[in-house]
Short mmCIF file of C-alpha atoms and ligand atoms in Angstrom, two decimals:
data_model
loop_
_atom_site.label_atom_id
_atom_site.label_comp_id
_atom_site.label_asym_id
_atom_site.label_seq_id
_atom_site.Cartn_x
_atom_site.Cartn_y
_atom_site.Cartn_z
CA MET A 1 0.00 0.00 0.00
CA MET A 2 1.05 3.60 -0.47
CA LYS A 3 -0.55 6.18 1.80
CA GLN A 4 -1.48 9.31 -0.12
CA TYR A 5 -0.71 12.82 1.12
CA LEU A 6 -2.50 15.62 -0.70
CA LEU A 7 -0.41 18.72 -0.10
CA SER A 8 -1.19 20.85 -3.15
CA PRO A 9 -2.84 24.28 -3.05
CA GLY A 10 -6.16 22.88 -4.25
CA PRO A 11 -7.88 20.55 -4.18
CA THR A 12 -7.07 20.31 -0.50
CA VAL A 13 -7.86 17.65 2.07
CA ILE A 14 -11.52 17.33 3.11
CA PRO A 15 -12.18 16.85 6.84
CA GLU A 16 -13.91 13.61 7.80
CA GLN A 17 -16.92 15.38 9.31
CA VAL A 18 -17.46 17.29 6.07
CA LEU A 19 -17.23 14.10 4.01
CA LEU A 20 -19.76 12.46 6.29
CA ARG A 21 -22.16 15.39 6.09
CA MET A 22 -21.98 15.37 2.29
CA ALA A 23 -22.51 11.61 2.19
CA ALA A 24 -26.05 12.02 3.55
CA PRO A 25 -28.80 11.28 1.00
CA ILE A 26 -29.29 14.18 -1.41
CA ILE A 27 -32.15 16.55 -0.61
CA HIS A 28 -34.24 18.50 -3.10
CA HIS A 29 -33.28 22.13 -3.52
CA ARG A 30 -36.82 23.53 -3.68
CA THR A 31 -37.66 22.51 -0.14
CA PRO A 32 -37.75 24.23 3.27
CA GLN A 33 -35.09 21.73 4.36
CA PHE A 34 -32.60 23.01 1.76
CA SER A 35 -33.60 26.67 2.24
CA LYS A 36 -32.81 26.43 5.95
CA ILE A 37 -29.31 25.14 5.21
CA PHE A 38 -28.87 27.70 2.42
CA ALA A 39 -29.92 30.63 4.65
CA GLU A 40 -27.61 29.55 7.48
CA THR A 41 -24.72 29.10 5.04
CA ARG A 42 -25.31 32.49 3.41
CA THR A 43 -25.36 34.23 6.79
CA MET A 44 -22.08 32.58 7.81
CA LEU A 45 -20.55 33.44 4.44
CA GLN A 46 -21.42 37.11 4.97
CA LYS A 47 -19.77 36.89 8.38
CA LEU A 48 -16.63 35.37 6.88
CA HIS A 49 -16.52 38.16 4.29
CA GLN A 50 -17.25 40.69 7.04
CA THR A 51 -19.91 42.34 4.91
CA THR A 52 -23.53 43.31 5.36
CA SER A 53 -24.06 43.16 1.62
CA ASP A 54 -25.35 40.17 -0.37
CA THR A 55 -23.11 37.19 -1.05
CA LEU A 56 -23.75 34.54 -3.69
CA MET A 57 -23.00 30.86 -4.20
CA LEU A 58 -22.50 29.70 -7.78
CA SER A 59 -22.20 26.17 -9.11
CA CYS A 60 -18.88 26.38 -10.92
CA SER A 61 -15.18 26.40 -10.18
CA GLY A 62 -13.41 29.64 -9.27
CA THR A 63 -12.84 30.62 -12.90
CA GLY A 64 -16.61 30.67 -13.47
CA ALA A 65 -16.98 33.28 -10.74
CA MET A 66 -14.05 35.27 -12.19
CA GLU A 67 -15.81 35.31 -15.56
CA ALA A 68 -19.15 36.15 -13.89
CA ALA A 69 -17.52 39.15 -12.20
CA VAL A 70 -16.02 40.44 -15.45
CA MET A 71 -19.23 39.94 -17.43
CA ASN A 72 -21.55 41.50 -14.87
CA VAL A 73 -19.39 44.56 -14.24
CA CYS A 74 -18.20 45.19 -17.81
CA THR A 75 -19.73 44.94 -21.24
CA THR A 76 -18.23 44.95 -24.74
CA GLY A 77 -16.17 48.10 -25.28
CA ASP A 78 -15.75 48.91 -21.59
CA THR A 79 -12.31 49.40 -20.06
CA MET A 80 -10.99 47.40 -17.12
CA ILE A 81 -7.61 47.21 -15.42
CA TYR A 82 -6.09 43.91 -14.32
CA VAL A 83 -3.00 42.80 -12.49
CA ASN A 84 -1.07 40.04 -14.22
CA ALA A 85 1.36 38.78 -11.62
CA GLY A 86 1.08 35.14 -12.67
CA LYS A 87 -1.03 32.49 -14.34
CA PHE A 88 -4.26 33.44 -12.58
CA GLY A 89 -3.84 37.17 -13.08
CA GLU A 90 -3.27 36.50 -16.76
CA ARG A 91 -6.69 34.82 -16.80
CA TRP A 92 -8.50 38.15 -16.29
CA GLY A 93 -7.03 39.27 -19.61
CA ASN A 94 -8.10 36.06 -21.36
CA ILE A 95 -11.65 36.46 -20.05
CA ALA A 96 -11.76 40.10 -21.12
CA ALA A 97 -10.51 39.23 -24.61
CA LYS A 98 -13.35 36.69 -25.06
CA HIS A 99 -15.89 39.41 -24.26
CA HIS A 100 -14.18 42.19 -26.26
CA ILE A 101 -13.54 44.25 -23.16
CA HIS A 102 -10.64 46.68 -23.36
CA ALA A 103 -8.32 45.30 -20.69
CA ILE A 104 -5.37 47.33 -19.44
CA GLU A 105 -2.71 44.96 -18.17
CA ILE A 106 -0.40 45.74 -15.27
CA LYS A 107 2.33 43.20 -15.89
CA VAL A 108 4.32 42.17 -12.85
CA THR A 109 7.44 40.01 -12.81
CA TRP A 110 6.53 36.55 -11.54
CA GLY A 111 7.33 36.34 -7.84
CA ASP A 112 6.77 40.05 -7.24
CA ALA A 113 3.60 41.62 -5.89
CA VAL A 114 2.01 44.49 -7.78
CA THR A 115 2.89 47.91 -6.41
CA VAL A 116 0.18 50.33 -5.34
CA ASP A 117 1.92 52.98 -7.46
CA ALA A 118 1.49 50.85 -10.59
CA VAL A 119 -2.24 50.50 -9.91
CA LYS A 120 -2.55 54.22 -9.19
CA ALA A 121 -0.77 55.07 -12.45
CA ALA A 122 -3.13 52.78 -14.40
CA LEU A 123 -6.17 54.34 -12.72
CA ASP A 124 -4.88 57.86 -13.49
CA ALA A 125 -4.25 56.94 -17.11
CA HIS A 126 -7.61 55.20 -17.53
CA PRO A 127 -10.20 57.03 -15.44
CA GLN A 128 -12.98 55.35 -17.42
CA ALA A 129 -11.98 51.87 -16.10
CA LYS A 130 -14.92 50.09 -14.48
CA ALA A 131 -12.79 48.00 -12.13
CA VAL A 132 -9.36 46.79 -11.07
CA PHE A 133 -9.19 42.99 -11.10
CA VAL A 134 -6.51 41.45 -8.91
CA GLN A 135 -5.57 38.26 -7.03
CA ALA A 136 -5.30 38.50 -3.24
CA SER A 137 -3.03 35.49 -3.43
CA GLU A 138 -1.52 34.63 -6.81
CA THR A 139 -1.25 30.86 -6.42
CA SER A 140 1.04 30.29 -9.41
CA THR A 141 3.84 32.24 -7.74
CA THR A 142 2.53 31.98 -4.14
CA THR A 143 2.51 35.76 -3.77
CA GLU A 144 0.19 38.13 -1.93
CA ASN A 145 -0.88 41.42 -3.54
CA PRO A 146 -1.67 44.56 -1.48
CA ILE A 147 -5.43 44.43 -1.90
CA GLN A 148 -6.24 46.69 1.04
CA ALA A 149 -4.18 49.52 -0.44
CA ILE A 150 -5.61 48.90 -3.92
CA ALA A 151 -9.16 49.07 -2.53
CA ALA A 152 -8.27 52.37 -0.85
CA LEU A 153 -7.50 53.78 -4.33
CA THR A 154 -10.93 52.89 -5.73
CA LYS A 155 -13.03 53.42 -2.61
CA ASP A 156 -14.08 56.97 -3.46
CA ILE A 157 -14.08 56.82 -7.25
CA ASP A 158 -16.44 55.26 -9.74
CA CYS A 159 -14.38 52.09 -10.08
CA LEU A 160 -14.44 48.75 -8.28
CA THR A 161 -11.78 46.54 -6.73
CA VAL A 162 -12.54 42.95 -7.71
CA VAL A 163 -10.49 40.39 -5.84
CA ASP A 164 -9.84 36.78 -6.71
CA ALA A 165 -9.50 35.44 -3.16
CA ILE A 166 -9.65 31.82 -4.26
CA THR A 167 -6.60 30.98 -2.12
CA ALA A 168 -7.07 33.84 0.36
CA LEU A 169 -10.59 33.78 1.78
CA GLY A 170 -10.52 31.81 5.01
CA VAL A 171 -6.73 32.13 5.10
CA ILE A 172 -6.07 35.82 5.69
CA ASP A 173 -8.23 38.47 7.28
CA MET A 174 -9.77 40.55 4.48
CA PRO A 175 -12.75 42.51 5.84
CA MET A 176 -14.75 43.50 2.76
CA ASP A 177 -16.70 46.43 4.14
CA ASP A 178 -13.84 47.96 6.16
CA TRP A 179 -11.36 47.78 3.33
CA GLY A 180 -13.79 48.69 0.56
CA LEU A 181 -13.34 45.47 -1.40
CA ASP A 182 -16.15 45.30 -3.96
CA ILE A 183 -16.22 41.74 -5.23
CA VAL A 184 -14.42 38.92 -3.42
CA ILE A 185 -14.39 35.53 -5.10
CA SER A 186 -13.56 32.14 -3.65
CA GLY A 187 -13.70 28.49 -4.64
CA SER A 188 -14.66 25.37 -2.74
CA GLN A 189 -11.51 23.27 -3.22
CA LYS A 190 -9.16 25.59 -1.32
CA ALA A 191 -9.55 26.92 2.24
CA PHE A 192 -13.17 25.75 2.15
CA MET A 193 -11.86 22.16 2.28
CA LEU A 194 -14.52 20.88 -0.15
CA PRO A 195 -14.49 19.11 -3.49
CA PRO A 196 -14.30 21.47 -6.50
CA GLY A 197 -17.52 22.80 -8.03
CA LEU A 198 -18.79 25.64 -5.84
CA ALA A 199 -17.72 29.28 -6.06
CA THR A 200 -18.70 32.06 -3.69
CA MET A 201 -18.85 35.82 -4.17
CA GLY A 202 -19.09 38.67 -1.72
CA ILE A 203 -20.49 41.72 -3.55
CA SER A 204 -20.54 45.24 -2.08
CA GLU A 205 -23.46 47.67 -2.44
CA LYS A 206 -21.26 49.77 -4.72
CA ALA A 207 -20.63 46.72 -6.93
CA TRP A 208 -24.32 45.82 -6.99
CA ALA A 209 -25.10 49.37 -8.13
CA MET A 210 -22.52 49.07 -10.92
CA ILE A 211 -23.92 45.67 -11.93
CA GLU A 212 -27.47 47.09 -11.97
CA SER A 213 -26.33 49.90 -14.23
CA ASN A 214 -24.65 47.53 -16.71
CA PRO A 215 -27.00 47.83 -19.68
CA ASP A 216 -26.01 44.69 -21.44
CA CYS A 217 -25.01 41.80 -19.20
CA GLN A 218 -23.85 39.16 -21.66
CA THR A 219 -24.42 36.02 -19.70
CA PHE A 220 -27.58 34.13 -18.92
CA TYR A 221 -26.35 31.45 -16.50
CA PHE A 222 -24.11 33.82 -14.59
CA ASP A 223 -26.45 36.83 -14.48
CA LEU A 224 -25.79 37.87 -10.89
CA LEU A 225 -28.95 39.97 -10.62
CA THR A 226 -31.04 36.87 -11.39
CA GLU A 227 -29.16 34.99 -8.65
CA ARG A 228 -29.46 37.85 -6.18
CA LYS A 229 -33.26 37.86 -6.49
CA VAL A 230 -33.53 34.26 -5.29
CA GLN A 231 -30.50 33.90 -3.04
CA GLN A 232 -31.75 36.72 -0.76
CA ALA A 233 -33.18 36.17 2.70
CA GLY A 234 -36.75 34.96 2.43
CA LYS A 235 -36.21 33.15 -0.88
CA ASP A 236 -33.11 31.21 0.18
CA THR A 237 -32.51 29.23 -2.97
CA THR A 238 -30.60 29.49 -6.23
CA ALA A 239 -31.75 30.33 -9.73
CA TRP A 240 -30.64 27.03 -11.21
CA THR A 241 -30.11 23.60 -9.66
CA PRO A 242 -27.26 24.21 -7.22
CA ALA A 243 -24.37 22.01 -6.14
CA ILE A 244 -26.56 20.84 -3.25
CA SER A 245 -24.03 18.56 -1.56
CA LEU A 246 -21.32 21.21 -1.73
CA ILE A 247 -23.58 23.80 -0.11
CA VAL A 248 -24.36 21.29 2.64
CA GLY A 249 -20.60 20.73 2.96
CA LEU A 250 -19.96 24.48 3.06
CA ASN A 251 -22.44 24.76 5.91
CA GLU A 252 -20.35 22.26 7.89
CA VAL A 253 -17.08 23.96 6.93
CA LEU A 254 -18.25 27.42 7.97
CA ASN A 255 -19.46 26.00 11.27
CA MET A 256 -15.97 24.51 11.74
CA MET A 257 -14.34 27.85 10.91
CA PHE A 258 -16.49 29.76 13.38
CA SER A 259 -15.95 27.19 16.12
CA GLU A 260 -12.21 27.60 15.64
CA GLY A 261 -12.70 31.38 15.62
CA LEU A 262 -11.59 33.65 12.80
CA ASP A 263 -8.62 35.04 14.72
CA GLN A 264 -7.34 31.53 15.43
CA LEU A 265 -8.05 30.48 11.84
CA TYR A 266 -5.86 33.28 10.46
CA ALA A 267 -3.20 32.79 13.16
CA ARG A 268 -2.96 29.06 12.36
CA HIS A 269 -2.47 29.76 8.65
CA THR A 270 0.12 32.44 9.38
CA LEU A 271 2.08 30.10 11.63
CA LEU A 272 1.98 27.22 9.12
CA ALA A 273 3.29 29.54 6.40
CA LYS A 274 6.04 30.80 8.70
CA GLY A 275 7.06 27.27 9.71
CA THR A 276 7.12 26.14 6.07
CA ARG A 277 9.33 29.05 5.04
CA ALA A 278 11.68 28.38 7.96
CA GLY A 279 12.00 24.73 6.91
CA PHE A 280 12.79 25.53 3.28
CA ASN A 281 15.15 28.26 4.32
CA ALA A 282 17.10 25.78 6.49
CA LEU A 283 17.30 23.45 3.50
CA GLY A 284 18.74 26.28 1.43
CA MET A 285 15.78 26.25 -0.97
CA LYS A 286 14.95 29.68 -2.35
CA LEU A 287 11.38 31.02 -2.20
CA VAL A 288 9.72 31.87 -5.51
CA SER A 289 7.98 34.90 -4.05
CA LYS A 290 9.28 38.16 -2.68
CA VAL A 291 5.97 38.61 -0.82
CA PRO A 292 5.16 35.03 0.12
CA ALA A 293 1.55 33.95 0.50
CA THR A 294 -0.08 32.62 3.65
CA SER A 295 -1.89 29.88 1.73
CA ALA A 296 0.94 28.09 -0.09
CA THR A 297 4.70 28.29 -0.49
CA GLY A 298 6.63 27.90 -3.73
CA VAL A 299 10.33 27.07 -3.71
CA PHE A 300 12.91 26.44 -6.39
CA ILE A 301 14.08 22.85 -6.78
CA PRO A 302 17.91 22.69 -6.74
CA GLU A 303 19.24 23.07 -10.29
CA THR A 304 21.11 19.77 -10.19
CA VAL A 305 17.83 17.92 -9.61
CA ASP A 306 15.49 17.16 -12.54
CA GLY A 307 12.47 19.21 -11.41
CA GLY A 308 9.84 17.46 -13.51
CA ALA A 309 11.01 14.03 -12.36
CA PHE A 310 11.20 15.27 -8.75
CA VAL A 311 7.51 16.24 -8.55
CA LYS A 312 6.47 12.98 -10.26
CA TYR A 313 8.70 10.90 -7.95
CA LEU A 314 7.17 12.50 -4.87
CA ARG A 315 3.67 11.78 -6.20
CA ASP A 316 4.07 8.37 -7.82
CA VAL A 317 6.77 6.74 -5.68
CA MET A 318 6.26 8.45 -2.33
CA GLY A 319 2.50 9.20 -2.46
CA VAL A 320 3.05 12.91 -1.79
CA THR A 321 1.23 15.30 -4.13
CA PHE A 322 2.62 18.83 -4.37
CA ALA A 323 1.96 21.20 -7.26
CA GLY A 324 4.71 21.95 -9.75
CA GLY A 325 5.27 25.20 -11.59
CA GLN A 326 3.53 26.65 -14.63
CA ASP A 327 4.90 28.32 -17.77
CA ASP A 328 8.40 29.70 -17.03
CA LEU A 329 8.39 27.98 -13.65
CA LYS A 330 7.50 24.55 -15.08
CA ASN A 331 9.83 21.83 -13.77
CA ARG A 332 11.65 24.41 -11.64
CA ILE A 333 9.55 24.74 -8.50
CA ILE A 334 7.30 22.92 -6.08
CA ARG A 335 4.30 24.58 -4.46
CA VAL A 336 3.13 23.18 -1.15
CA ALA A 337 -0.14 23.94 0.59
CA HIS A 338 -0.94 25.10 4.06
CA LEU A 339 -4.54 26.23 3.63
CA GLY A 340 -7.65 24.59 4.91
CA TYR A 341 -7.53 21.33 6.84
CA TYR A 342 -3.80 21.47 7.62
CA ASP A 343 -1.94 21.76 10.84
CA VAL A 344 1.63 21.69 12.09
CA PHE A 345 2.30 18.01 11.49
CA ASP A 346 1.35 18.40 7.84
CA VAL A 347 4.19 20.91 7.52
CA CYS A 348 6.52 18.37 9.16
CA ASN A 349 5.39 15.84 6.53
CA ILE A 350 6.10 18.34 3.76
CA MET A 351 9.64 18.95 5.01
CA SER A 352 10.32 15.30 5.65
CA ALA A 353 9.10 14.30 2.18
CA VAL A 354 11.22 16.97 0.47
CA GLU A 355 14.32 15.89 2.41
CA ILE A 356 13.84 12.22 1.55
CA ALA A 357 13.16 13.00 -2.12
CA LEU A 358 16.26 15.24 -2.35
CA ASN A 359 18.31 12.45 -0.77
CA ARG A 360 16.93 9.91 -3.27
CA PHE A 361 17.87 12.24 -6.13
CA GLY A 362 21.44 12.32 -4.79
CA TYR A 363 21.26 15.90 -3.59
CA PRO A 364 23.36 16.46 -0.45
CA VAL A 365 20.88 17.14 2.29
CA GLN A 366 21.21 16.60 5.98
CA MET A 367 18.07 14.76 6.99
CA GLY A 368 15.97 16.50 9.60
CA VAL A 369 17.32 20.01 9.09
CA GLY A 370 14.19 21.34 7.41
CA VAL A 371 11.88 19.46 9.76
CA ALA A 372 13.73 20.80 12.81
CA ALA A 373 13.67 24.40 11.62
CA ALA A 374 9.94 24.12 10.90
CA GLN A 375 9.28 22.48 14.27
CA THR A 376 11.05 25.27 16.10
CA VAL A 377 8.55 27.76 14.66
CA LEU A 378 5.53 25.46 14.81
CA ALA A 379 5.99 24.56 18.47
CA GLU A 380 4.43 27.97 19.22
CA ARG A 381 1.08 26.46 18.33
CA PHE A 382 1.00 24.62 21.65
CA PRO A 383 1.14 26.09 25.17
CA LYS A 384 4.21 25.56 27.30
CA VAL A 385 3.78 23.32 30.30
CA GLU A 386 5.37 24.68 33.45
CA ALA A 387 7.59 22.21 35.34
C1 LIG B 1 -5.76 32.35 -7.31
C2 LIG B 1 -6.54 31.43 -8.18
N1 LIG B 1 -7.38 31.96 -9.08
C3 LIG B 1 -8.11 31.18 -9.89
C4 LIG B 1 -8.02 29.81 -9.84
C5 LIG B 1 -8.84 29.00 -10.76
O1 LIG B 1 -9.84 28.37 -10.06
P1 LIG B 1 -10.55 27.07 -10.63
O2 LIG B 1 -9.48 26.13 -11.02
O3 LIG B 1 -11.36 26.64 -9.44
O4 LIG B 1 -11.40 27.49 -11.76
C6 LIG B 1 -7.15 29.21 -8.93
C7 LIG B 1 -7.00 27.76 -8.88
O5 LIG B 1 -6.01 27.21 -8.46
C8 LIG B 1 -6.40 30.05 -8.08
O6 LIG B 1 -5.55 29.52 -7.18
#
């Protein structure tokens, strides 16, 4: 037998109690039974977003919600600004191109975060832009962008800040209303610890007003105004058949998050990220990002090791699934997860697996160095016992 360890930044591990809850017989979505679960889930989702405005649940992966945001805010011929700091940032541009939206790209070197000055310059040059689209956490480079400062730039002008928080919501504190974030998107297979297939959106009053004033929303399935009408309190359902089991699962997940407490949830993720970085640092492995994310860490594989073979060996021979790199970073990096159902011993497993794999590839590594450095940081998670 080979025990499997899923340590990639999505899909992530699903807690047993969530699996059990989703294994219950399916219920019909036009019933009081479903509406009760839906209403509870929506209320908790608003609390997680820290918004009083309406949130939505959509049956699609994160990209569907990204496209829904673009299509509901902009129409053909409109101008938008987007941050391309990696593979997922680039996607805003691809979506815009499909819908003939004039997209102004802010290109950022992979591994860097966008600067607030660059966003300000783009806004000054394109005052007609409907929104700035940006990743809170760019998973391809494991980098965090300064979304609070970007939102401060658009707060008082006729332009939105739309945030892909697919690997940030439930990982870092990002209070929508306080910061002036207008649309915040997430996906089920990340910090929500669910199978893929459900996306969520927090949408500010300012964004709803912009969406209402969009004369020509070019999507039927993803028309957010249609969804808003039925997802509101009192109706408590979805326009089309929803991903029922995933919404039931989300109900369980949000209950878990609130029993942990949001402060503890964010503190746990911060500590796991810190421990992971300490471990890689001790192994002499360089981080991909200059502003490393809280959700996942990317590091360069030593040049003398065949990077493509390394990731496959870990997965197929050792049972440890990390993510590799994309585009320029293909076969050069590994990306490891610490978002969702992960705790300190998962980081120890990550370090231990990397050390063993490096050793098997003939790379000189002193076993235990990365694990020990991580442990030193991670020990903080537990209280000291007085003698
Ligand atoms: C930051 C970010 N944006 C977008 C996506 C795309 O989401 P999905 O694959 O769920 O469509 C991902 C997936 O990894 C992501 O990490």
